Structures are given as C-alpha cells and as structure tokens.
CSV table of C-alpha atoms in Angstrom, one decimal:
chain,number,residue,atom,x,y,z
A,561,MET,CA,151.4,331.7,-198.9
A,562,GLY,CA,151.4,328.7,-201.1
A,563,ASP,CA,148.8,326.0,-201.5
A,564,THR,CA,150.5,323.9,-198.9
A,565,GLY,CA,150.3,326.6,-196.3
A,566,VAL,CA,146.6,327.2,-197.1
A,567,ARG,CA,145.9,323.6,-196.6
A,568,ARG,CA,147.7,323.6,-193.2
A,569,VAL,CA,145.7,326.6,-192.0
A,570,ARG,CA,142.4,325.0,-193.1
A,571,SER,CA,143.3,321.7,-191.3
A,572,LEU,CA,144.2,323.6,-188.1
A,573,VAL,CA,140.9,325.6,-188.2
A,574,LEU,CA,138.9,322.4,-188.8
A,575,GLY,CA,140.5,320.5,-186.0
A,576,LEU,CA,140.0,323.4,-183.6
A,577,SER,CA,136.4,323.7,-184.6
A,578,LEU,CA,135.9,319.9,-183.9
A,579,VAL,CA,137.4,320.2,-180.4
A,580,ILE,CA,135.1,323.2,-179.6
A,581,ALA,CA,132.1,321.3,-180.9
A,582,VAL,CA,132.8,318.2,-178.8
A,583,PHE,CA,133.3,320.4,-175.7
A,584,ILE,CA,130.0,322.2,-176.2
A,585,LEU,CA,128.1,318.9,-176.8
A,586,SER,CA,129.6,317.4,-173.7
A,587,PHE,CA,128.6,320.4,-171.7
A,588,TYR,CA,125.1,320.4,-173.1
A,589,LEU,CA,124.5,316.7,-172.3
A,590,SER,CA,125.8,317.0,-168.8
A,591,GLU,CA,123.7,320.1,-168.1
A,592,LYS,CA,120.5,318.8,-169.8
A,593,HIS,CA,120.6,315.1,-169.5
A,594,GLY,CA,122.7,314.2,-166.5
A,595,VAL,CA,125.4,312.3,-168.4
A,596,VAL,CA,126.8,309.4,-166.3
A,597,ASN,CA,130.5,309.8,-166.9
A,598,ALA,CA,133.0,309.9,-164.1
A,599,GLN,CA,135.5,311.9,-166.1
A,600,THR,CA,133.0,314.8,-166.9
A,601,LYS,CA,133.1,317.6,-164.4
A,602,ASP,CA,130.0,317.9,-162.2
A,603,SER,CA,128.3,314.9,-163.9
A,604,CYS,CA,125.7,312.7,-162.0
A,605,VAL,CA,128.4,310.3,-160.9
A,606,THR,CA,130.9,312.8,-159.4
A,607,ASP,CA,132.3,312.3,-155.9
A,608,LYS,CA,129.7,314.8,-154.7
A,609,CYS,CA,126.7,312.8,-155.8
A,610,HIS,CA,126.2,309.4,-157.3
A,611,SER,CA,129.8,308.3,-157.3
A,612,LYS,CA,129.1,304.6,-157.2
A,613,MET,CA,126.6,304.6,-160.0
A,614,GLY,CA,127.5,302.7,-163.1
A,615,LYS,CA,130.3,300.7,-161.4
A,616,ASP,CA,128.5,297.4,-160.8
A,617,ARG,CA,128.8,294.3,-163.0
A,618,PHE,CA,125.4,294.8,-164.6
A,619,VAL,CA,124.3,298.3,-165.4
A,620,HIS,CA,120.9,299.4,-166.8
A,621,GLY,CA,121.2,300.7,-170.4
A,622,PRO,CA,120.3,304.3,-169.8
A,623,ALA,CA,122.5,304.5,-166.8
A,624,ALA,CA,125.4,302.8,-168.7
A,625,VAL,CA,125.3,305.5,-171.4
A,626,GLY,CA,124.6,308.3,-169.0
A,627,ASP,CA,121.1,309.1,-170.1
A,628,CYS,CA,119.5,309.6,-166.7
A,629,MET,CA,116.7,311.7,-168.1
A,630,ALA,CA,115.5,308.7,-170.1
A,631,CYS,CA,113.8,307.6,-167.0
A,632,HIS,CA,113.8,310.6,-164.6
A,633,THR,CA,111.8,313.8,-165.0
A,634,GLY,CA,112.9,317.2,-163.7
A,635,ASP,CA,115.4,320.0,-164.3
A,636,ALA,CA,118.8,318.4,-164.3
A,637,VAL,CA,120.6,321.8,-164.0
A,638,ARG,CA,118.6,322.9,-160.9
A,639,HIS,CA,118.9,319.4,-159.5
A,640,LYS,CA,122.7,319.6,-159.6
A,641,GLU,CA,122.7,323.1,-158.2
A,642,SER,CA,120.6,322.1,-155.2
A,643,PRO,CA,119.6,318.3,-155.1
A,644,ALA,CA,117.7,318.6,-151.9
A,645,ARG,CA,115.5,321.5,-153.1
A,646,ASN,CA,115.1,320.3,-156.7
A,647,LYS,CA,114.5,316.5,-156.6
A,648,PHE,CA,113.5,314.6,-159.6
A,649,ALA,CA,109.7,313.9,-159.7
A,650,PRO,CA,108.7,310.5,-158.3
A,651,ILE,CA,107.9,307.9,-161.0
A,652,LYS,CA,104.3,307.2,-160.5
A,653,ASP,CA,103.9,304.5,-163.2
A,654,VAL,CA,107.0,302.3,-162.9
A,655,GLY,CA,105.7,299.6,-165.1
A,656,GLY,CA,104.5,302.0,-167.7
A,657,LEU,CA,107.9,303.6,-167.8
A,658,CYS,CA,109.6,300.2,-168.3
A,659,TYR,CA,107.3,299.3,-171.1
A,660,LYS,CA,108.4,302.4,-173.1
A,661,CYS,CA,111.5,300.3,-173.9
A,662,HIS,CA,110.8,296.8,-172.8
A,663,ASP,CA,108.2,294.4,-174.3
A,664,ARG,CA,105.1,294.0,-172.1
A,665,VAL,CA,105.0,290.9,-169.9
A,666,ASP,CA,101.5,291.1,-168.5
A,667,ALA,CA,99.2,289.7,-171.2
A,668,LYS,CA,98.9,286.1,-170.3
A,669,LYS,CA,96.5,284.3,-167.9
A,670,GLY,CA,98.8,284.4,-165.0
A,671,VAL,CA,100.8,287.5,-164.2
A,672,HIS,CA,103.3,287.6,-161.3
A,673,LYS,CA,102.0,290.0,-158.6
A,674,PRO,CA,104.8,292.5,-158.8
A,675,VAL,CA,104.4,292.6,-162.6
A,676,LYS,CA,100.6,293.0,-162.3
A,677,GLU,CA,101.1,295.9,-159.9
A,678,GLY,CA,103.6,297.5,-162.1
A,679,GLN,CA,106.3,297.2,-159.5
A,680,CYS,CA,109.2,296.0,-161.7
A,681,THR,CA,111.7,297.5,-159.3
A,682,ASN,CA,110.5,295.1,-156.5
A,683,CYS,CA,112.8,292.6,-158.3
A,684,HIS,CA,115.0,294.6,-160.6
A,685,ASP,CA,117.3,297.5,-159.6
A,686,ALA,CA,116.6,300.3,-162.0
A,687,HIS,CA,120.3,301.4,-162.1
A,688,GLN,CA,122.7,298.5,-161.5
A,689,SER,CA,123.3,295.2,-159.8
A,690,PRO,CA,126.0,292.6,-159.2
A,691,TYR,CA,123.4,290.1,-160.6
A,692,LYS,CA,122.2,289.4,-164.1
A,693,TYR,CA,119.1,291.2,-165.2
A,694,GLN,CA,119.8,293.8,-162.5
A,695,LEU,CA,118.1,291.6,-160.0
A,696,ARG,CA,118.1,292.9,-156.4
A,697,GLU,CA,119.2,289.5,-155.0
A,698,ASP,CA,120.7,286.4,-156.5
A,699,GLY,CA,118.6,283.4,-157.5
A,700,GLN,CA,116.2,282.1,-154.9
A,701,ASN,CA,117.2,284.9,-152.4
A,702,LEU,CA,115.3,287.3,-154.6
A,703,CYS,CA,112.2,285.0,-154.4
A,704,PHE,CA,112.5,284.8,-150.7
A,705,MET,CA,112.1,288.5,-150.3
A,706,CYS,CA,108.4,287.7,-150.7
A,707,HIS,CA,108.1,283.9,-150.5
A,708,ASP,CA,108.6,281.8,-147.3
A,709,LYS,CA,112.1,280.3,-147.5
A,710,LYS,CA,110.8,277.3,-145.4
A,711,ILE,CA,109.7,275.7,-148.7
A,712,ALA,CA,113.4,275.1,-149.5
A,713,SER,CA,114.2,273.5,-146.1
A,714,GLY,CA,114.1,269.7,-145.6
A,715,LYS,CA,116.4,266.7,-145.7
A,716,PHE,CA,115.9,266.3,-149.4
A,717,VAL,CA,115.9,269.4,-151.7
A,718,HIS,CA,114.7,269.4,-155.3
A,719,GLY,CA,117.6,270.0,-157.7
A,720,PRO,CA,116.5,273.3,-159.1
A,721,VAL,CA,115.8,274.6,-155.6
A,722,SER,CA,119.2,273.5,-154.3
A,723,VAL,CA,120.9,275.6,-157.0
A,724,GLY,CA,118.5,278.6,-156.6
A,725,GLY,CA,117.0,278.0,-160.0
A,726,CYS,CA,113.3,278.8,-159.3
A,727,SER,CA,113.0,280.1,-162.9
A,728,MET,CA,113.7,276.6,-164.2
A,729,CYS,CA,110.1,275.7,-163.3
A,730,HIS,CA,108.5,279.1,-162.8
A,731,ASN,CA,108.2,282.2,-165.0
A,732,PRO,CA,108.9,285.3,-163.1
A,733,HIS,CA,106.7,287.5,-165.3
A,734,GLN,CA,103.7,285.8,-167.0
A,735,THR,CA,102.4,282.4,-168.0
A,736,ASP,CA,99.3,280.6,-169.1
A,737,PHE,CA,99.8,277.9,-166.5
A,738,PRO,CA,98.9,277.7,-162.7
A,739,LYS,CA,101.6,278.6,-160.1
A,740,MET,CA,103.5,280.7,-162.7
A,741,LEU,CA,104.8,277.4,-164.1
A,742,ASN,CA,106.7,277.4,-167.4
A,743,ALA,CA,104.6,274.6,-168.8
A,744,SER,CA,101.4,272.6,-168.0
A,745,GLY,CA,101.5,270.3,-165.0
A,746,ASN,CA,103.8,267.3,-165.5
A,747,GLU,CA,105.3,268.8,-168.6
A,748,VAL,CA,107.4,271.0,-166.4
A,749,CYS,CA,108.8,267.9,-164.7
A,750,PHE,CA,109.4,266.1,-168.0
A,751,LYS,CA,111.7,268.9,-169.2
A,752,CYS,CA,114.3,267.4,-166.8
A,753,HIS,CA,113.0,264.0,-166.1
A,754,THR,CA,113.1,262.9,-169.7
A,755,ASP,CA,113.7,259.3,-168.7
A,756,LYS,CA,110.3,259.2,-167.0
A,757,ALA,CA,108.6,260.8,-169.9
A,758,ASP,CA,110.0,258.1,-172.2
A,759,ALA,CA,109.2,255.3,-169.8
A,760,PHE,CA,105.6,256.4,-169.4
A,761,LYS,CA,104.8,256.3,-173.1
A,762,GLY,CA,102.6,253.4,-174.3
A,763,LYS,CA,101.9,251.9,-170.9
A,764,LYS,CA,98.5,250.3,-170.3
A,765,PHE,CA,98.0,251.5,-166.8
A,766,VAL,CA,98.9,255.0,-165.5
A,767,HIS,CA,98.6,255.7,-161.7
A,768,LYS,CA,96.0,258.4,-161.2
A,769,PRO,CA,98.4,261.0,-159.6
A,770,VAL,CA,100.8,260.5,-162.5
A,771,GLY,CA,98.0,261.3,-165.0
A,772,GLU,CA,97.0,264.4,-163.0
A,773,LYS,CA,100.0,265.9,-161.2
A,774,CYS,CA,103.4,264.6,-160.1
A,775,VAL,CA,103.1,267.1,-157.2
A,776,ASN,CA,100.3,265.0,-155.7
A,777,CYS,CA,103.0,262.7,-154.4
A,778,HIS,CA,106.3,264.7,-154.8
A,779,SER,CA,107.1,268.0,-153.2
A,780,PRO,CA,108.4,270.3,-156.0
A,781,HIS,CA,110.6,272.1,-153.5
A,782,ALA,CA,111.9,270.1,-150.5
A,783,GLY,CA,110.9,267.5,-148.0
A,784,ASP,CA,112.1,265.1,-145.4
A,785,TYR,CA,111.5,261.9,-147.4
A,786,LYS,CA,113.5,260.4,-150.3
A,787,PHE,CA,112.5,261.4,-153.8
A,788,ASN,CA,110.9,264.5,-152.3
A,789,PHE,CA,107.8,262.4,-151.3
A,790,LYS,CA,105.2,264.3,-149.3
A,791,ALA,CA,105.1,261.5,-146.7
A,792,ASP,CA,106.9,258.2,-146.1
A,793,GLY,CA,107.0,257.0,-149.7
A,794,SER,CA,106.9,253.3,-149.0
A,795,GLN,CA,103.4,253.4,-147.4
A,796,GLU,CA,102.2,256.5,-145.6
A,797,LEU,CA,102.2,258.4,-148.9
A,798,CYS,CA,100.0,255.8,-150.5
A,799,PHE,CA,97.6,255.9,-147.5
A,800,GLY,CA,97.0,259.6,-148.2
A,801,CYS,CA,94.6,258.4,-151.0
A,802,HIS,CA,94.2,254.7,-150.2
A,803,LYS,CA,92.6,255.2,-146.8
A,804,ASP,CA,90.5,252.0,-147.1
A,805,LYS,CA,93.7,250.0,-147.4
A,806,LYS,CA,95.2,251.7,-144.4
A,807,GLU,CA,92.2,250.8,-142.3
A,808,TRP,CA,92.1,247.2,-143.6
A,809,ILE,CA,95.8,246.5,-143.0
A,810,ALA,CA,95.6,248.0,-139.5
A,811,LYS,CA,92.7,245.7,-138.5
A,812,VAL,CA,93.4,242.4,-140.1
A,813,LYS,CA,95.0,239.6,-138.0
A,814,ASN,CA,97.3,238.2,-140.7
A,815,LYS,CA,99.4,240.8,-142.5
A,816,HIS,CA,100.9,240.1,-145.9
A,817,GLY,CA,104.7,239.8,-145.5
A,818,GLY,CA,105.3,242.0,-148.5
A,819,LEU,CA,103.9,245.0,-146.6
A,820,GLU,CA,106.4,244.5,-143.9
A,821,THR,CA,109.5,244.6,-146.2
A,822,ASP,CA,111.5,247.8,-146.6
A,823,LYS,CA,109.7,248.5,-149.9
A,824,LYS,CA,106.2,248.0,-148.4
A,825,CYS,CA,103.7,248.9,-151.1
A,826,LEU,CA,106.4,249.3,-153.7
A,827,ALA,CA,107.4,245.7,-153.3
A,828,CYS,CA,104.4,244.9,-155.6
A,829,HIS,CA,103.2,248.1,-157.1
A,830,ASP,CA,104.9,250.5,-159.5
A,831,PRO,CA,103.9,254.1,-158.4
A,832,HIS,CA,104.0,255.5,-161.9
A,833,VAL,CA,102.9,253.2,-164.8
A,834,SER,CA,102.6,249.6,-165.6
A,835,ASP,CA,101.5,247.1,-168.2
A,836,TYR,CA,99.8,245.1,-165.5
A,837,VAL,CA,96.6,245.5,-163.6
A,838,LYS,CA,96.7,247.3,-160.2
A,839,GLN,CA,100.0,248.9,-161.2
A,840,LEU,CA,101.8,245.6,-160.5
A,841,VAL,CA,105.6,245.6,-161.2
A,842,LYS,CA,105.2,242.3,-163.2
A,843,LYS,CA,102.4,239.9,-164.1
A,844,PRO,CA,100.5,238.9,-161.0
A,845,VAL,CA,102.0,235.5,-160.4
A,846,ASP,CA,105.5,236.8,-161.3
A,847,THR,CA,105.0,239.7,-158.9
A,848,CYS,CA,104.2,237.2,-156.1
A,849,ASN,CA,107.2,235.1,-157.0
A,850,ILE,CA,109.6,238.1,-156.4
A,851,CYS,CA,109.3,237.0,-152.8
A,852,HIS,CA,107.9,233.5,-153.1
A,853,ASP,CA,111.0,232.2,-154.9
A,854,ARG,CA,112.3,230.7,-151.7
A,855,PRO,CA,110.9,229.0,-148.6
A,856,LEU,CA,109.4,231.5,-146.2
A,857,ASP,CA,108.8,231.2,-142.5
A,858,THR,CA,105.5,232.8,-141.4
A,859,GLN,CA,103.3,233.0,-138.3
A,860,ASP,CA,101.2,230.2,-140.0
A,861,GLY,CA,104.2,228.0,-140.6
A,862,LYS,CA,106.6,227.5,-143.5
A,863,ILE,CA,105.6,228.3,-147.1
A,864,VAL,CA,107.2,226.4,-149.9
A,865,ASP,CA,109.3,227.9,-152.7
A,866,MET,CA,106.3,228.6,-154.8
A,867,LYS,CA,108.2,229.6,-157.9
A,868,THR,CA,110.0,226.3,-158.0
A,869,TYR,CA,106.9,224.4,-157.1
A,870,LEU,CA,104.9,225.8,-160.0
A,871,THR,CA,107.8,225.1,-162.3
A,872,LYS,CA,107.9,221.4,-161.3
A,873,ASN,CA,104.1,220.9,-161.2
A,874,LYS,CA,102.3,221.7,-164.4
A,875,GLU,CA,98.6,220.8,-163.6
A,876,TYR,CA,97.6,224.3,-162.3
A,877,HIS,CA,94.5,225.2,-160.3
A,878,GLY,CA,92.2,227.6,-162.2
A,879,PRO,CA,93.3,230.8,-160.5
A,880,ILE,CA,97.0,229.9,-161.1
A,881,LYS,CA,96.3,229.1,-164.7
A,882,GLN,CA,94.6,232.5,-165.0
A,883,GLY,CA,97.6,234.1,-163.3
A,884,ASP,CA,95.7,235.5,-160.4
A,885,CYS,CA,96.8,234.6,-156.9
A,886,SER,CA,94.5,237.3,-155.6
A,887,SER,CA,91.4,235.2,-156.5
A,888,CYS,CA,92.0,233.2,-153.3
A,889,HIS,CA,94.5,235.4,-151.3
A,890,ASN,CA,94.0,238.9,-150.2
A,891,THR,CA,97.3,240.5,-151.0
A,892,HIS,CA,96.9,243.2,-148.3
A,893,GLY,CA,96.1,240.9,-145.4
A,894,SER,CA,93.2,238.8,-144.0
A,895,ASP,CA,91.8,237.4,-140.8
A,896,ASN,CA,92.0,233.9,-142.4
A,897,PHE,CA,94.8,231.4,-142.6
A,898,ARG,CA,97.3,232.1,-145.4
A,899,ILE,CA,95.7,235.5,-146.0
A,900,LEU,CA,92.8,233.7,-147.8
A,901,ARG,CA,89.9,235.9,-148.9
A,902,LYS,CA,87.4,233.7,-147.1
A,903,TYR,CA,87.5,231.0,-144.5
A,904,PHE,CA,89.0,227.6,-145.3
A,905,PRO,CA,90.0,225.0,-142.7
A,906,GLN,CA,93.7,224.7,-142.3
A,907,VAL,CA,93.3,221.2,-140.7
A,908,PHE,CA,93.0,217.7,-142.3
A,909,TYR,CA,89.7,216.9,-140.5
A,910,ALA,CA,86.8,219.3,-139.9
A,911,PRO,CA,83.1,218.8,-139.1
A,912,PHE,CA,81.1,219.6,-142.2
A,913,ASP,CA,79.7,223.1,-142.4
A,914,PRO,CA,79.1,224.8,-145.8
A,915,LYS,CA,80.6,228.0,-144.3
A,916,ASN,CA,83.9,226.2,-144.0
A,917,TYR,CA,84.2,226.1,-147.7
A,918,ASP,CA,83.1,229.7,-148.6
A,919,LEU,CA,86.4,230.2,-150.4
A,920,CYS,CA,85.9,227.2,-152.7
A,921,PHE,CA,82.2,227.9,-153.3
A,922,ASN,CA,83.2,231.2,-154.9
A,923,CYS,CA,83.9,229.1,-158.0
A,924,HIS,CA,82.7,225.6,-157.3
A,925,GLU,CA,79.0,224.6,-156.9
A,926,LYS,CA,78.0,224.1,-153.3
A,927,THR,CA,75.8,221.1,-154.2
A,928,LEU,CA,79.1,219.2,-154.9
A,929,VAL,CA,79.2,218.3,-151.2
A,930,LEU,CA,75.4,218.5,-150.4
A,931,ASP,CA,73.9,215.9,-152.7
A,932,ALA,CA,74.6,212.2,-151.8
A,933,LYS,CA,73.6,211.0,-155.2
A,934,THR,CA,74.4,212.6,-158.6
A,935,THR,CA,75.3,211.7,-162.2
A,936,THR,CA,76.2,215.3,-163.2
A,937,LEU,CA,77.8,217.3,-160.3
A,938,THR,CA,81.2,215.5,-160.2
A,939,GLY,CA,83.2,212.9,-162.0
A,940,PHE,CA,84.3,211.6,-158.5
A,941,ARG,CA,81.5,209.1,-158.1
A,942,ASN,CA,81.0,205.4,-158.0
A,943,GLY,CA,77.9,204.9,-160.2
A,944,ASP,CA,75.7,207.7,-158.8
A,945,GLN,CA,77.3,207.7,-155.3
A,946,ASN,CA,78.8,211.2,-154.8
A,947,LEU,CA,82.3,210.5,-153.3
A,948,HIS,CA,82.8,214.2,-152.5
A,949,PHE,CA,79.8,213.9,-150.3
A,950,VAL,CA,81.2,210.7,-148.7
A,951,HIS,CA,84.5,212.3,-147.8
A,952,VAL,CA,83.5,215.8,-146.8
A,953,ASN,CA,79.9,215.7,-145.5
A,954,LYS,CA,80.5,214.2,-142.1
A,955,ALA,CA,79.6,215.5,-138.7
A,956,ILE,CA,82.9,214.2,-137.3
A,957,LYS,CA,86.2,213.9,-139.2
A,958,GLY,CA,85.0,215.3,-142.5
A,959,ARG,CA,87.9,215.4,-144.8
A,960,THR,CA,88.7,218.9,-146.0
A,961,CYS,CA,89.4,219.6,-149.7
A,962,ARG,CA,93.2,219.8,-148.9
A,963,ALA,CA,93.2,216.2,-147.8
A,964,CYS,CA,93.2,215.2,-151.5
A,965,HIS,CA,93.7,218.3,-153.6
A,966,ASP,CA,96.6,220.8,-153.8
A,967,ALA,CA,95.2,224.3,-154.2
A,968,HIS,CA,98.1,225.4,-156.4
A,969,ALA,CA,99.4,222.7,-158.7
A,970,THR,CA,100.3,219.0,-159.1
A,971,ASN,CA,101.3,216.7,-161.8
A,972,ASN,CA,98.2,214.6,-161.3
A,973,PRO,CA,94.7,215.2,-162.8
A,974,LYS,CA,92.2,217.3,-160.9
A,975,HIS,CA,95.0,218.7,-158.7
A,976,ILE,CA,95.2,215.4,-156.8
A,977,ARG,CA,98.2,215.4,-154.4
A,978,ASP,CA,100.9,212.7,-154.3
A,979,ALA,CA,100.9,213.2,-150.5
A,980,VAL,CA,99.3,215.5,-147.9
A,981,PRO,CA,100.9,216.8,-144.7
A,982,PHE,CA,99.4,214.8,-141.7
A,983,GLY,CA,101.2,216.0,-138.7
A,984,ALA,CA,104.9,215.3,-139.3
A,985,TRP,CA,104.0,212.6,-141.9
A,986,GLY,CA,103.5,213.1,-145.6
A,987,LEU,CA,100.3,210.9,-145.9
A,988,PRO,CA,100.3,209.3,-149.4
A,989,VAL,CA,97.2,209.6,-151.5
A,990,GLY,CA,97.9,206.8,-153.9
A,991,PHE,CA,95.6,207.9,-156.7
A,992,GLN,CA,95.4,206.0,-160.0
A,993,LYS,CA,93.4,207.2,-162.9
A,994,ALA,CA,91.2,204.8,-165.0
A,995,ALA,CA,89.1,205.3,-168.1
A,996,ASN,CA,85.8,205.8,-166.3
A,997,GLY,CA,87.1,206.5,-162.8
A,998,GLY,CA,90.1,205.4,-160.7
A,999,SER,CA,91.3,204.1,-157.4
A,1000,CYS,CA,93.1,205.3,-154.2
A,1001,LEU,CA,95.4,203.6,-151.8
A,1002,PRO,CA,96.0,206.3,-149.3
A,1003,GLY,CA,97.5,206.2,-145.9
A,1004,CYS,CA,94.0,206.5,-144.3
A,1005,HIS,CA,92.2,203.5,-145.7
A,1006,GLN,CA,92.6,200.4,-147.9
A,1007,LYS,CA,92.5,200.5,-151.7
A,1008,PHE,CA,89.1,201.7,-153.0
A,1009,GLY,CA,88.1,202.0,-156.6
A,1010,TYR,CA,85.3,203.8,-158.4
A,1011,ASP,CA,83.7,203.7,-161.8
A,1012,ARG,CA,81.1,206.2,-163.1
A,1013,ILE,CA,79.4,203.7,-165.4
A,1014,ASN,CA,79.8,200.3,-163.6
A,1015,SER,CA,80.0,200.9,-159.9
A,1016,VAL,CA,82.7,199.1,-158.0
A,1017,ARG,CA,81.9,197.0,-155.0
A,1018,ASN,CA,84.6,197.8,-152.5
A,1019,ARG,CA,85.0,195.6,-149.4
C-alpha cells in the first residue's frame, strides 16, 4: 500500500472516530442534562413530554440551548424513565436561582413586591413566551394581573397607558423613587413633556402643585376630564385647594364675569408658571383687558371698552397707574356694585355717611370730607374753604366722588371728568384749571371759581 492509500485509511478512521464521538456526546447530554432538541431521540421536547417547549418567539437561554439542568435539580435519566415518580425538585429560591446568571435588581430603596419576594416567575415565564423578556402577558396586561385595571379606564387616557407602556414611567424591578417611578416626581413627566420643562425655566412664579407634583392636578393614568385633570379643570380642580375661593364665589351677590366663561379660572390664571403675580396670564391690567377690550353688558349695566378708554385717556387713577385693578375690584366677586372691594355709591347723589366712601378711604384721608376748613388737606379749596366738604358732606343730595371724578382715567388733572352720566344725560363738568385754582361750569350750577391764595367771591 502506497503513501496515498495510507493517508486514505487514516482519514477514514479519523472521520469515523469523530462521528462516534459526536454520537456519544449527544447521548450523554440527553441523558444527563435533558437537552432540548426536537431531533434527538427521547429528549425533553419529544412528543411524549415537553413537545411545545422552545417553540415560542422568545425562549429563555438555558431552554434555548437545551440545558434544562441549569435551573432544574434531579436525576434526568430517572425523570425520563418515569416522570410522575421522579419529578424534578421544586425550586425553593426562585430569585436566588435567577441571580446565579442575572444581575441583582433588589438593591435600591424601592423594590417591586414580586422582586422583593423573589418571585421573578410571577412576571416572567421561566421557559418561553410570545412576549419580550419572556413576560407572562403583554404590556399593561401583565401589570393588571396584580393591579386594578380601573386605573386605565376613563374618557381621557394618558398616552403611555393607552399604549400599554407602564414601564415608560415605572421601573418593574427597583428604583430610588416613590411609586416605582423611573425618576423623581415631575422629572418623569418632563421626559416626555419637554415643552413644559423648557417653558417653566426662569419664570418668577411657579404654581405650588407644579413645584411639588404634577399629579396633584393631573391623573397619571386616566380620567374623565381633559388633560387628565382629577376634576373639572376649569374650576372644580382649583377648588380642591382653594376652598376659600369656592366659598366666596358661591356666596357673593355679584359674580365676576370671567368666572362664568368657558375657561373660568384659566381665563385669568396660568395653572403652571407665570412672570406675573397670582399666576396671571399677563400683567394685571392686560389680563383684565383680555375681556375688557369691548363693551360688556352686565347685571349692573353696560361697561365701556376699558382697553380703548385707557388708551385714549392718559391721566390715570393711582391703582391703574400701578397696574392693579384689584386694588378696587375683587376679581372673584363681591356684594358691591361693579365687584368693588368695599361699598361705594353707584348713584350721583347720596346722603353723607363716611361708610359710603370706605373704598376711597383705603387710600385717601377721611378728613378730606370731614373738615369744613383746611389749608393742607386738599387743593380743591377757595381760600381755606374745603370744597370737597361743600360738595360731599350734605345730609341730602351730597355729591358722590363720581359726580366729578372718573375712577379710571381722564385727560384732565385730578381725574376730573368731561361729563358724568346723569340719567340718560351726560352732565358736563366744565372744569378749567388756573394757576392757583380753577373754575367749573357744570350742568348742575352756574360758573364758580376758586383760588387757594385769594379766595373768589362767587355770586
């Protein structure tokens, strides 16, 4: 036999040896380790036993490679000979078994109950599943095996909940944050609501719930109100905290019209952040002019287009100059005319009573209309005769402040009107300013003049 023949014999022997070795190894693995291989005779997944094992979309690693004994303990040979009489020993420490391969997920402050109890298989199938991570159910259906599915019911459902993405907000294993959240408080919300996170930066005023938790106002799962509000977001939600406002609005005689619009509280207030006091949507006067930019019909009569009026009249009353309508008006309602904070006569004539002018006396000195003579209280005097006293302090037909002054603005000094409503007539005031006084030729009396230094003798 030549060299070529010898080489052929050696190759034949080597190949035969390799086939025998593979057969022996295959037999050994199937006998000792329960190899999951449907083509191997009498394996764990033959038609006689676990025939469906390893066929699902997602298969656990040991099951996928046929190493059943990586997790199970017992005699594989005897088990196959008589499964009922030779069962694998129950796994007492499921979590401990999983951690032999998987990293621990129970070290943080908050640990999900199944994880804490070592019951990984409450959520995961140890062999196979049609769902990723070998979950027993898909998405939120898995969570609803323990959690009440009512939290996902409502007219409005939060986006992550609607797509079954509980894990977008919650960590299923462990976390350092309450409620198994993926981040602290509002930071969870800002992961998606980046527009809000950007809008909130640098604002002077932050609504208290925003600074604490978005979920104080919004349901993180579902609800019956728009924007997942926990109550009617335009008002009832606000009353959950602002109970004093609820009681006040319910009892006052004159309601602010803004509270009766579709937006209600949100007509004036931003529920998140603002650069303006009281969470107003704009500067105070500008906020009022969102509605008061046109004539309005009210239970107290017609209100002028205040935005246009203030544009045309530049001599502003102090509160308007300071940009604070609420100095005089209670923006949530009042028992007084024009939702004023305190009583003020809405008529031209009124018997004098200091209480009638409580609103004015919040800023102005009461003695302005109490002292008949003065050289200091007012510039409206003839010599030392106090002409405020003359007009107002009368038992019958005392002129109220509004007879001469406009409480918002005019183009005349001291907020003197050009004319005042007197029934259906616009009664002219006819004021003329002079160096040390002035004169009036109103619709209610002849022309009278006054001078603070040299008193005028009027007929």
